[in-house]
PDB file of C-alpha atoms in Angstrom:
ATOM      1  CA  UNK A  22       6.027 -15.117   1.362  1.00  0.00           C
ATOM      2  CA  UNK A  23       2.821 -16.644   0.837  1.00  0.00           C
ATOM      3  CA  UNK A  24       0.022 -15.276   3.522  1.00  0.00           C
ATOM      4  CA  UNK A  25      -2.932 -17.405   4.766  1.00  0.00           C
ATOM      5  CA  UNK A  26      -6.745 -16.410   3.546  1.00  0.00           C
ATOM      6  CA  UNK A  27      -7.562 -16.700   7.121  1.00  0.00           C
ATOM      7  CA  UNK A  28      -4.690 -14.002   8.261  1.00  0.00           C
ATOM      8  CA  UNK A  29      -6.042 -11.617   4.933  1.00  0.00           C
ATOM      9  CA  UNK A  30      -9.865 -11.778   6.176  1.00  0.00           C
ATOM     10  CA  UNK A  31      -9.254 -11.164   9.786  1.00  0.00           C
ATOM     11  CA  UNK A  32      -6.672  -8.245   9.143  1.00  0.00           C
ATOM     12  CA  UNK A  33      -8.742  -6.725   6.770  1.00  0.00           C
ATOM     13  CA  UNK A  34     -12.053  -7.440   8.963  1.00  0.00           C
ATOM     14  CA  UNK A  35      -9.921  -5.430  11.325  1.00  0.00           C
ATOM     15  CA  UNK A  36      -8.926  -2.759   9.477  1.00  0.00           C
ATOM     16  CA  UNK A  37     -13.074  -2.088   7.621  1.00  0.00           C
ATOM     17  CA  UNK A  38     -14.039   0.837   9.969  1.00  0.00           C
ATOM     18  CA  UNK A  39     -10.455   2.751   9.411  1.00  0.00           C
ATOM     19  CA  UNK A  40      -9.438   1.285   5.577  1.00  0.00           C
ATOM     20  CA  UNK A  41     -11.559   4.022   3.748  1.00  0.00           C
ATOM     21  CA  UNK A  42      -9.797   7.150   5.891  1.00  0.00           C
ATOM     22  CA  UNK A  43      -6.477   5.712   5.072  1.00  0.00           C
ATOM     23  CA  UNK A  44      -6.501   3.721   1.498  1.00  0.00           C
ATOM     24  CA  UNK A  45      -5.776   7.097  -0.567  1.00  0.00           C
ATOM     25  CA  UNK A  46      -4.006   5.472  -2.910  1.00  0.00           C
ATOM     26  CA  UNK A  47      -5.991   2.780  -3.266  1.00  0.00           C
ATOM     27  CA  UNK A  48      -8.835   5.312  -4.087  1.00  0.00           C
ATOM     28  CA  UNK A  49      -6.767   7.206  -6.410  1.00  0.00           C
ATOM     29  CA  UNK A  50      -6.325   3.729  -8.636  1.00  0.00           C
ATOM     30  CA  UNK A  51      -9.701   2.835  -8.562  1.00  0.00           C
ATOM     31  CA  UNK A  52     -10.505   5.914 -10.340  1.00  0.00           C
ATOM     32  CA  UNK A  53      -7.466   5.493 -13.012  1.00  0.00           C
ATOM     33  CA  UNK A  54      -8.929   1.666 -13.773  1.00  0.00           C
ATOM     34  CA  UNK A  55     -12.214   3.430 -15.055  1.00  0.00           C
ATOM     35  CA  UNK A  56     -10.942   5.820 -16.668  1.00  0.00           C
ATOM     36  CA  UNK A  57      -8.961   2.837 -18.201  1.00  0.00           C
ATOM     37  CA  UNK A  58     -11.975   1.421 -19.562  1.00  0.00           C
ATOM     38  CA  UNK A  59     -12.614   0.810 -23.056  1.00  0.00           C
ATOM     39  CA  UNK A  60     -16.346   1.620 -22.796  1.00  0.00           C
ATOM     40  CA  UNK A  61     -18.312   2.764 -19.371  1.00  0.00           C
ATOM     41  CA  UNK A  62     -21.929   1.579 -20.975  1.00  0.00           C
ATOM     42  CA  UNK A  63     -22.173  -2.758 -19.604  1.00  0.00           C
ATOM     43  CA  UNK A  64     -24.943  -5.258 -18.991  1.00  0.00           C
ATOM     44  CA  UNK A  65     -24.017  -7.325 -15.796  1.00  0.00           C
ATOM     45  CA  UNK A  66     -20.762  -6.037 -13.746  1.00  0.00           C
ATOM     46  CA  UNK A  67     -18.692  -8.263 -10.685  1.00  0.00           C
ATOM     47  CA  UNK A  68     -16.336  -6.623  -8.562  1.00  0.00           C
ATOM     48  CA  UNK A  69     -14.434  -8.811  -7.119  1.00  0.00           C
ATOM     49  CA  UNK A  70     -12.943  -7.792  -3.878  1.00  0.00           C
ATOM     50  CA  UNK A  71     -14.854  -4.743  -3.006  1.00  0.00           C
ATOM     51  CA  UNK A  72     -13.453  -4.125   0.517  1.00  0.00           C
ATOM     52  CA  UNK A  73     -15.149  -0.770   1.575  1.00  0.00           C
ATOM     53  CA  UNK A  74     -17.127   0.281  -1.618  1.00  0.00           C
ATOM     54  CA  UNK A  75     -14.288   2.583  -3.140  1.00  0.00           C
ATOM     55  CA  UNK A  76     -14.390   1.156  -6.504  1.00  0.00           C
ATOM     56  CA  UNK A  77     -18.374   0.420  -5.940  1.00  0.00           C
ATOM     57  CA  UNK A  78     -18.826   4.153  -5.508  1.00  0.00           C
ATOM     58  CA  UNK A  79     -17.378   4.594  -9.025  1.00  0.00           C
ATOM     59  CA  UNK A  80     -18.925   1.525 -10.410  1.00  0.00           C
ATOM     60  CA  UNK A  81     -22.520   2.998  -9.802  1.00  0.00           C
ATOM     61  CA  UNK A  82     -21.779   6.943 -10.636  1.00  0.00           C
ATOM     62  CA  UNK A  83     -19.728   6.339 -13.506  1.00  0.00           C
ATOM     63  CA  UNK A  84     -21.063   3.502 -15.273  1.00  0.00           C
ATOM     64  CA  UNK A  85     -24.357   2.295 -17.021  1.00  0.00           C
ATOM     65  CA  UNK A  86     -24.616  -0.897 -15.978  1.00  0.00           C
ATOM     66  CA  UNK A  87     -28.035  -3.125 -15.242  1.00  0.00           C
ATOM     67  CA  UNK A  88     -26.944  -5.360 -12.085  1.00  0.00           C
ATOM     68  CA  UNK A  89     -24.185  -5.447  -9.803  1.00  0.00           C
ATOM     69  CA  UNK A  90     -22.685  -8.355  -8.045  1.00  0.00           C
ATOM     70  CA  UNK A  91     -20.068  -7.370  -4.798  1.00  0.00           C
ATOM     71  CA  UNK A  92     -17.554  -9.984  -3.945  1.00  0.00           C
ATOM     72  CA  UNK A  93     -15.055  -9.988  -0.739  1.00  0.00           C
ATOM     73  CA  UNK A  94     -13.476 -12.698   1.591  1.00  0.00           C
ATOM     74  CA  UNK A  95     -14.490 -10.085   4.472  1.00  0.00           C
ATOM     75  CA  UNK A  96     -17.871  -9.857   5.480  1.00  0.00           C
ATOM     76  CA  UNK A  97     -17.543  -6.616   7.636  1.00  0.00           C
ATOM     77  CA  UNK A  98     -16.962  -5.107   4.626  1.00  0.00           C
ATOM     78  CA  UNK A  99     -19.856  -6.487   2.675  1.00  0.00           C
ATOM     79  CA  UNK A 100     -22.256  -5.060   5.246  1.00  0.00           C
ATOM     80  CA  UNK A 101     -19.976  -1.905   5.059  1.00  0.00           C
ATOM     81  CA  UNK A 102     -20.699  -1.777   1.332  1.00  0.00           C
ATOM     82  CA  UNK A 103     -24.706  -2.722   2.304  1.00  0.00           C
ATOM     83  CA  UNK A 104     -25.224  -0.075   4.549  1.00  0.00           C
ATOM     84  CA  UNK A 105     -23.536   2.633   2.199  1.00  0.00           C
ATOM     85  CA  UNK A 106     -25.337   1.402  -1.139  1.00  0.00           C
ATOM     86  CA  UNK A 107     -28.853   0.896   0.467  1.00  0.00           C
ATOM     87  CA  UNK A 108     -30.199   3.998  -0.979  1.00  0.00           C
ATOM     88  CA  UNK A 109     -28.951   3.294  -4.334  1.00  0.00           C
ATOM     89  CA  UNK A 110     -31.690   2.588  -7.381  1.00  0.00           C
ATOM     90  CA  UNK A 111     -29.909  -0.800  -7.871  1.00  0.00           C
ATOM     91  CA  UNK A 112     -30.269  -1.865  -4.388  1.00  0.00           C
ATOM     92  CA  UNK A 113     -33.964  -1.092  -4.346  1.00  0.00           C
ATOM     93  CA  UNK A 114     -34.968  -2.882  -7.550  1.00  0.00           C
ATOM     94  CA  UNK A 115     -32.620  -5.728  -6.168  1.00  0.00           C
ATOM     95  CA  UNK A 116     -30.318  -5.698  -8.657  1.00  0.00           C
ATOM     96  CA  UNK A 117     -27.278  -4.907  -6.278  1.00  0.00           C
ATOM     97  CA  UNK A 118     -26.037  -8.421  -5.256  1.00  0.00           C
ATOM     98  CA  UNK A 119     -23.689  -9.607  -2.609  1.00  0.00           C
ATOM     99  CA  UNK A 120     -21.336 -12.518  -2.436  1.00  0.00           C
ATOM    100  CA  UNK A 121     -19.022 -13.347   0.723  1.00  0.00           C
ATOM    101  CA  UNK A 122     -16.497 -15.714  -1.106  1.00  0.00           C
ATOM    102  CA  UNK A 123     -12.791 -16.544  -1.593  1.00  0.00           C
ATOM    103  CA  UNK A 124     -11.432 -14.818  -4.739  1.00  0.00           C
ATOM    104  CA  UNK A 125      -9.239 -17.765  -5.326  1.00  0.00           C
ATOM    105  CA  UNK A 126     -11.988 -20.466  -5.123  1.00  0.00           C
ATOM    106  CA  UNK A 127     -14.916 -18.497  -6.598  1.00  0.00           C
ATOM    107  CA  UNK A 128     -17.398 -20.859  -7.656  1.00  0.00           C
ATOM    108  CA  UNK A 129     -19.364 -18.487 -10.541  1.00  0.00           C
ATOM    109  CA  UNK A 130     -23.103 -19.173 -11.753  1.00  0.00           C
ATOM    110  CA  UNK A 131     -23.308 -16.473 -14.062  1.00  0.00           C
ATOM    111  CA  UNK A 132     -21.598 -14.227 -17.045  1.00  0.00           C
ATOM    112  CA  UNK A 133     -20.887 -11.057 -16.610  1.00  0.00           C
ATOM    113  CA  UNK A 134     -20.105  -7.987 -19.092  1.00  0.00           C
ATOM    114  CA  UNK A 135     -17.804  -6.407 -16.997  1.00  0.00           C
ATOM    115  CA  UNK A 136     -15.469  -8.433 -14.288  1.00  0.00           C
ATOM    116  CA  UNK A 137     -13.599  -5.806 -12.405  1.00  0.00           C
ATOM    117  CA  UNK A 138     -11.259  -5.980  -9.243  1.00  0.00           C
ATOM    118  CA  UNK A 139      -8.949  -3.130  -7.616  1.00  0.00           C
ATOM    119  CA  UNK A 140      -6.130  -3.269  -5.419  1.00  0.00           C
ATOM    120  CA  UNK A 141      -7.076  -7.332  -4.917  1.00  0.00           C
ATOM    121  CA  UNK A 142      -5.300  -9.821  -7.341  1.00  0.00           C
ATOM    122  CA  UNK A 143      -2.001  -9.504  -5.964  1.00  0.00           C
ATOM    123  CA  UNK A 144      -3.650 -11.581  -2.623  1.00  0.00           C
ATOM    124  CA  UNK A 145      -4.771 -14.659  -5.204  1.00  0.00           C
ATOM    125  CA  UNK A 146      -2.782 -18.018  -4.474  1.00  0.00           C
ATOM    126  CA  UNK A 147      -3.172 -18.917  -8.109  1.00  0.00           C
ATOM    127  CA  UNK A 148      -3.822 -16.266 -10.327  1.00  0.00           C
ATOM    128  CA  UNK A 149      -3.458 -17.727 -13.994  1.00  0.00           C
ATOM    129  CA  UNK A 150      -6.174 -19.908 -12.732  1.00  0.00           C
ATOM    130  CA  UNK A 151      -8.232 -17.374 -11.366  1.00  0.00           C
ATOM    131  CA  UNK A 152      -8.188 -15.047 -14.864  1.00  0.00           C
ATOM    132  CA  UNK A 153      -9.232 -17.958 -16.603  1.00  0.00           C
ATOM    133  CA  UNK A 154     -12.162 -18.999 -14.366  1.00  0.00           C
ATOM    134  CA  UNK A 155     -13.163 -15.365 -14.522  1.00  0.00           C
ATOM    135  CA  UNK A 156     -13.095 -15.140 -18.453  1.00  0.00           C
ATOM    136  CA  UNK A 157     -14.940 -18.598 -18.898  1.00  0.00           C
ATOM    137  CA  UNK A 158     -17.486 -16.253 -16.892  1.00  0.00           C
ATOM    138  CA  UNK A 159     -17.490 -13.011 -19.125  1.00  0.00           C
ATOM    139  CA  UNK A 160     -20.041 -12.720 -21.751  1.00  0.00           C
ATOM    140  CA  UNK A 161     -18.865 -12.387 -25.746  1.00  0.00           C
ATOM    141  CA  UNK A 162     -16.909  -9.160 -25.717  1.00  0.00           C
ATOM    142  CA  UNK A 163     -16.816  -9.147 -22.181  1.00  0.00           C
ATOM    143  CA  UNK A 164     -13.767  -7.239 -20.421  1.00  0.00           C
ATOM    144  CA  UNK A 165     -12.218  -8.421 -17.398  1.00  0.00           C
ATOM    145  CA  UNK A 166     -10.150  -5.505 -15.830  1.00  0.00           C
ATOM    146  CA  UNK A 167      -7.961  -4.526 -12.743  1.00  0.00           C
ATOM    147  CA  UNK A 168      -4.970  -3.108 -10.800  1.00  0.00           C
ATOM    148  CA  UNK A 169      -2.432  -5.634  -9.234  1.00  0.00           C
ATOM    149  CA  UNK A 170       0.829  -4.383  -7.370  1.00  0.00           C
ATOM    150  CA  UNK A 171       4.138  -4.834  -9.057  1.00  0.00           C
ATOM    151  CA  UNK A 172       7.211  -6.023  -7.415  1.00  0.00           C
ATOM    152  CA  UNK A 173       8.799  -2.489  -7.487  1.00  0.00           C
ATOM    153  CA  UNK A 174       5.686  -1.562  -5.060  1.00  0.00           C
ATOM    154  CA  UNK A 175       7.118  -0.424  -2.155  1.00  0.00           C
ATOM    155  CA  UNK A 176      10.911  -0.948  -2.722  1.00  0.00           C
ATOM    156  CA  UNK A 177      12.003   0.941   0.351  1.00  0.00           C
ATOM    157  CA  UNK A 178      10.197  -1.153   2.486  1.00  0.00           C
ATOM    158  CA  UNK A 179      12.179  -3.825   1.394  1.00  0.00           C
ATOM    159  CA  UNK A 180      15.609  -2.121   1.167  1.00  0.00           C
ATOM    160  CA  UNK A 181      15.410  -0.917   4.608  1.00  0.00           C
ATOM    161  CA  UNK A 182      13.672  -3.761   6.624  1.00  0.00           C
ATOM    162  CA  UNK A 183      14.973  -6.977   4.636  1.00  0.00           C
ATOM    163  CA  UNK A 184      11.098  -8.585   4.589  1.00  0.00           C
ATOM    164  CA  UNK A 185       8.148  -7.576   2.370  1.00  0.00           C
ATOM    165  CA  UNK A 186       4.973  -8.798   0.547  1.00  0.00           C
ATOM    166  CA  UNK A 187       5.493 -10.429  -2.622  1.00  0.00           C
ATOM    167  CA  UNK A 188       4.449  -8.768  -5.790  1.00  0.00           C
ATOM    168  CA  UNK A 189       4.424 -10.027  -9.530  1.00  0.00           C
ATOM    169  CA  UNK A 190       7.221  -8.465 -11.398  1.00  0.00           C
ATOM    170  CA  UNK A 191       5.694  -7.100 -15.802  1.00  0.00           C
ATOM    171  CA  UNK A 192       7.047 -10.365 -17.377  1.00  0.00           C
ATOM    172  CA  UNK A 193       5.559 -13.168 -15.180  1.00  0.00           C
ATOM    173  CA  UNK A 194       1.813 -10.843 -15.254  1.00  0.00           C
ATOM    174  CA  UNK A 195       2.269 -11.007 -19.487  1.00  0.00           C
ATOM    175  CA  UNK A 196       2.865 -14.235 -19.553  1.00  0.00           C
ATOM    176  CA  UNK A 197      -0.384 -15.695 -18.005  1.00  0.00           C
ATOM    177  CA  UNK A 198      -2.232 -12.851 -19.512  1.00  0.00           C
ATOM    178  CA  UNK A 199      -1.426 -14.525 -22.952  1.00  0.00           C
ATOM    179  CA  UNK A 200      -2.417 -17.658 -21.544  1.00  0.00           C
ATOM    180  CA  UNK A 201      -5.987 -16.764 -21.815  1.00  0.00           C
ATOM    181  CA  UNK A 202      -6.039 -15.755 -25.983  1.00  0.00           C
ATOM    182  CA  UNK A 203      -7.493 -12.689 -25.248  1.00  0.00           C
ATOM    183  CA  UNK A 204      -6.024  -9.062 -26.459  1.00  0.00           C
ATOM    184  CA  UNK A 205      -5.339  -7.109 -23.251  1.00  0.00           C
ATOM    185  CA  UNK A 206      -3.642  -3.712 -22.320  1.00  0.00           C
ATOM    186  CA  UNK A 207      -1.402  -3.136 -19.382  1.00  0.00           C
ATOM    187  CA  UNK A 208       0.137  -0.206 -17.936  1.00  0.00           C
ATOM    188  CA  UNK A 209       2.529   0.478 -15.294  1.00  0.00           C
ATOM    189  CA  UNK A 210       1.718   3.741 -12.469  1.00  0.00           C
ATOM    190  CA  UNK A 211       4.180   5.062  -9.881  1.00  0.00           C
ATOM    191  CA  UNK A 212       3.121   7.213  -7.303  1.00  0.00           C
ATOM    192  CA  UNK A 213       5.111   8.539  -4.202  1.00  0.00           C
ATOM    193  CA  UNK A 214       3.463   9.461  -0.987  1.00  0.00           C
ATOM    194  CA  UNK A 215       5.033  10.986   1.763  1.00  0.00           C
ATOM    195  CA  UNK A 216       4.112  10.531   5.528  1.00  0.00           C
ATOM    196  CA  UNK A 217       5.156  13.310   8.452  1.00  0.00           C
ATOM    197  CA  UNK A 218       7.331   9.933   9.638  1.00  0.00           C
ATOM    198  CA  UNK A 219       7.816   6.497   9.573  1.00  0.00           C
ATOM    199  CA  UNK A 220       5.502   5.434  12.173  1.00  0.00           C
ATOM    200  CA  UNK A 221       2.775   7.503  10.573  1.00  0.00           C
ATOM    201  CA  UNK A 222       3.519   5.754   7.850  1.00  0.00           C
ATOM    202  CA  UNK A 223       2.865   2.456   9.701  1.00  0.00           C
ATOM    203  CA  UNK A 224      -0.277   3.778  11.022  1.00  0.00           C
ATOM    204  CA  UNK A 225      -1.403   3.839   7.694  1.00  0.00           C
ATOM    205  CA  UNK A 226      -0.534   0.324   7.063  1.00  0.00           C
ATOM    206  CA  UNK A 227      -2.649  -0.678  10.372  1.00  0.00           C
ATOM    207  CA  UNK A 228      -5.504   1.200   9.469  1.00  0.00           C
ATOM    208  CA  UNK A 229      -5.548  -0.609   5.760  1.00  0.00           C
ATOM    209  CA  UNK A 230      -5.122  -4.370   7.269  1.00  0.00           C
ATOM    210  CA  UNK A 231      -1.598  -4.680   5.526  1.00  0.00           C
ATOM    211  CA  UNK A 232       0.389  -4.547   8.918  1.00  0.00           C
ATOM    212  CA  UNK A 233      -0.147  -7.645   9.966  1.00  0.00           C
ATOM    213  CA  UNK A 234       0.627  -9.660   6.714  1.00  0.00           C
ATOM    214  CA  UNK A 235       4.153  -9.888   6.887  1.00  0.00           C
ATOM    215  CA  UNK A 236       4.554 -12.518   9.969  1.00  0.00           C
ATOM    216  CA  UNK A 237       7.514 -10.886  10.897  1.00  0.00           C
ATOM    217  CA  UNK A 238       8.590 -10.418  14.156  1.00  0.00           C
ATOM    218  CA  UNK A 239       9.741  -7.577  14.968  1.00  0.00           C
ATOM    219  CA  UNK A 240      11.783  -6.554  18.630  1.00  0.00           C
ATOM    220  CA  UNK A 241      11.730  -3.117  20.463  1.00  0.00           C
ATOM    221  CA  UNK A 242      15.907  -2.371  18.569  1.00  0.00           C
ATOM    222  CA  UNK A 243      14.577  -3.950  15.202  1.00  0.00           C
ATOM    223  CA  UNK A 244      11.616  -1.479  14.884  1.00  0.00           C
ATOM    224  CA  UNK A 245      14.008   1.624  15.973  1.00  0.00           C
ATOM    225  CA  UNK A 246      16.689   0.347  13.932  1.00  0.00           C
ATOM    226  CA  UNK A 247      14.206   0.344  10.388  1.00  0.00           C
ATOM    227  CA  UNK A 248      13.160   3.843  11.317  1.00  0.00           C
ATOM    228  CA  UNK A 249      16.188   5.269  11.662  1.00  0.00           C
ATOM    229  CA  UNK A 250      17.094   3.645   8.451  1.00  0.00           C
ATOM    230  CA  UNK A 251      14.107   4.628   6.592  1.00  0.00           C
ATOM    231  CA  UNK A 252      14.341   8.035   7.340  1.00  0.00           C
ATOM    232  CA  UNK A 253      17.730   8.265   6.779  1.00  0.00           C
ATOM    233  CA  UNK A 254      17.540   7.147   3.011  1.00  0.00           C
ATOM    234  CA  UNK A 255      13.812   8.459   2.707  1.00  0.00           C
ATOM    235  CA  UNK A 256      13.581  11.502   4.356  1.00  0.00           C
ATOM    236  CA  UNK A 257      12.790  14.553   1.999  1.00  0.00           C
ATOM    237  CA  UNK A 258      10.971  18.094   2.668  1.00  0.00           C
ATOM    238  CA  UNK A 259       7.981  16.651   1.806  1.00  0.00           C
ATOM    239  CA  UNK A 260       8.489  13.788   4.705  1.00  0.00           C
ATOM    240  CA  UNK A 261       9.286  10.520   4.269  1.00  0.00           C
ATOM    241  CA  UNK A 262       8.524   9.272   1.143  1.00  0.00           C
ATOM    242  CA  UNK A 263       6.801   5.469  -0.331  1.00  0.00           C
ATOM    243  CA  UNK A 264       6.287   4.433  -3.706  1.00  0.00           C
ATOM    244  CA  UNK A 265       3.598   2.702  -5.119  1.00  0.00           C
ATOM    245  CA  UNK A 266       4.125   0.786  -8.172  1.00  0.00           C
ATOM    246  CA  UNK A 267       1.358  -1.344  -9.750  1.00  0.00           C
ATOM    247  CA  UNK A 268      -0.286  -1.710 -13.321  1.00  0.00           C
ATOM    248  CA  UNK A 269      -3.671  -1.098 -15.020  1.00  0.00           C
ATOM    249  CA  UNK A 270      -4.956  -4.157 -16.769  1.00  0.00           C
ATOM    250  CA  UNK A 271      -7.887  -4.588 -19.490  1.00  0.00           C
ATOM    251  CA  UNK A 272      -8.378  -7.771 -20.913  1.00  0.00           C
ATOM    252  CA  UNK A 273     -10.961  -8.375 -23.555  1.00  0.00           C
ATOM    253  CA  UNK A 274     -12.604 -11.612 -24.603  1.00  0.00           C
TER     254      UNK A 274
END
């Protein structure tokens, strides 16, 4: 199901002010990818997608780094990310940088040490296209690195309500990664959460602008019929439970 950019920036426009509160996973893989880096010491860095800041955060305490470029489609949160980085030493001496633009049709000036993106890829229209504009932009010995959702990534959604996103499956992600003649490292991460019940658990979706990406319509007796399904098959003493599948990537030029 392919989703329009203009549906992905108003949804997640929508969803700035409450995405933080709710995006725990999405935190929780932004600190795996830099742990995942080869090195934390970089010249120039691009993060590509920033949303709120969660992987920005992390950028700035964890990394030596000299400038820092934030990219997103939505620019509620670039002046999310502006407001929370304004006391930072990079956005004094001016060398924290912000760029409203389409991930998919990023026109690039510059090259960058360190290209990063979390929790963003698997929105790109053409992503073998995208890596390779991005490493034409990364310095000698750059690294280009990020998370991307796998198609096992929330595989009771799918069982139990017939529609989903669509995610890229280990297979199709290698083979565009050796498209670009660069070594690279990928590894798979499952997590489970578990919600009190299923429309907490769509709560969650809301307040993370993924709710409305589906274009599914869904009736009064569809909704109760997907809970009652969901919690039949997904119901444990923890609650009811999601997983979250998606991989690590590192690719080095």
């Amino acid at each position: 199901m392919q989703i329009s950019k203009d549906s992905i920036q108003k949804s997640f426009s929508k969803a700035s002010k409450t995405y933080e509160s709710s995006a725990i996973v999405q935190n929780t893989m932004a600190y795996e990818l830099i742990e995942f880096l080869p090195q934390k010491s970089f010249d120039t860095v691009l993060e590509i997608g920033c949303g709120t800041g969660l992987l920005s955060s992390l950028i700035l305490s964890d990394l030596k780094l000299s400038s820092l470029t934030l990219n997103d489609l939505s620019l509620d949160m670039l002046n999310l990310c502006k407001e929370k980085f304004k006391d930072t030493e990079l956005f004094k001496e001016n060398k924290l940088s912000f760029l409203q633009a389409d991930a998919d049709n990023l026109e690039l000036h510059d090259n960058y040490s360190l290209i990063i993106s979390n929790a963003c890829f698997q929105w790109l229209k053409k992503l073998e296209c995208d890596l390779l504009n991005y490493l034409e932009h990364l310095q000698k010995d750059g690294i280009l690195a990020f998370t991307i959702f796998s198609k096992d990534n929330f595989y009771e959604l799918r069982e139990c309500s017939g529609v989903g996103l669509e995610y890229i499956d280990k297979a199709t992600l290698k083979k565009i990664l050796k498209k670009t003649h660069c070594a690279f490292d990928i590894e798979k991460i499952e997590l489970e959460s578990y919600f009190d019940d299923v429309k907490t658990m769509l709560r969650s979706f809301k307040n993370t602008g993924v709710s409305g990406l589906t274009h599914s319509i869904w009736t009064k007796s569809r909704l109760n019929d997907f809970i009652k399904s969901y919690e039949d098959k997904y119901s444990t003493d923890n609650g009811v439970k999601l997983t979250w599948s998606y991989y690590l990537v590192v690719v080095k030029k």
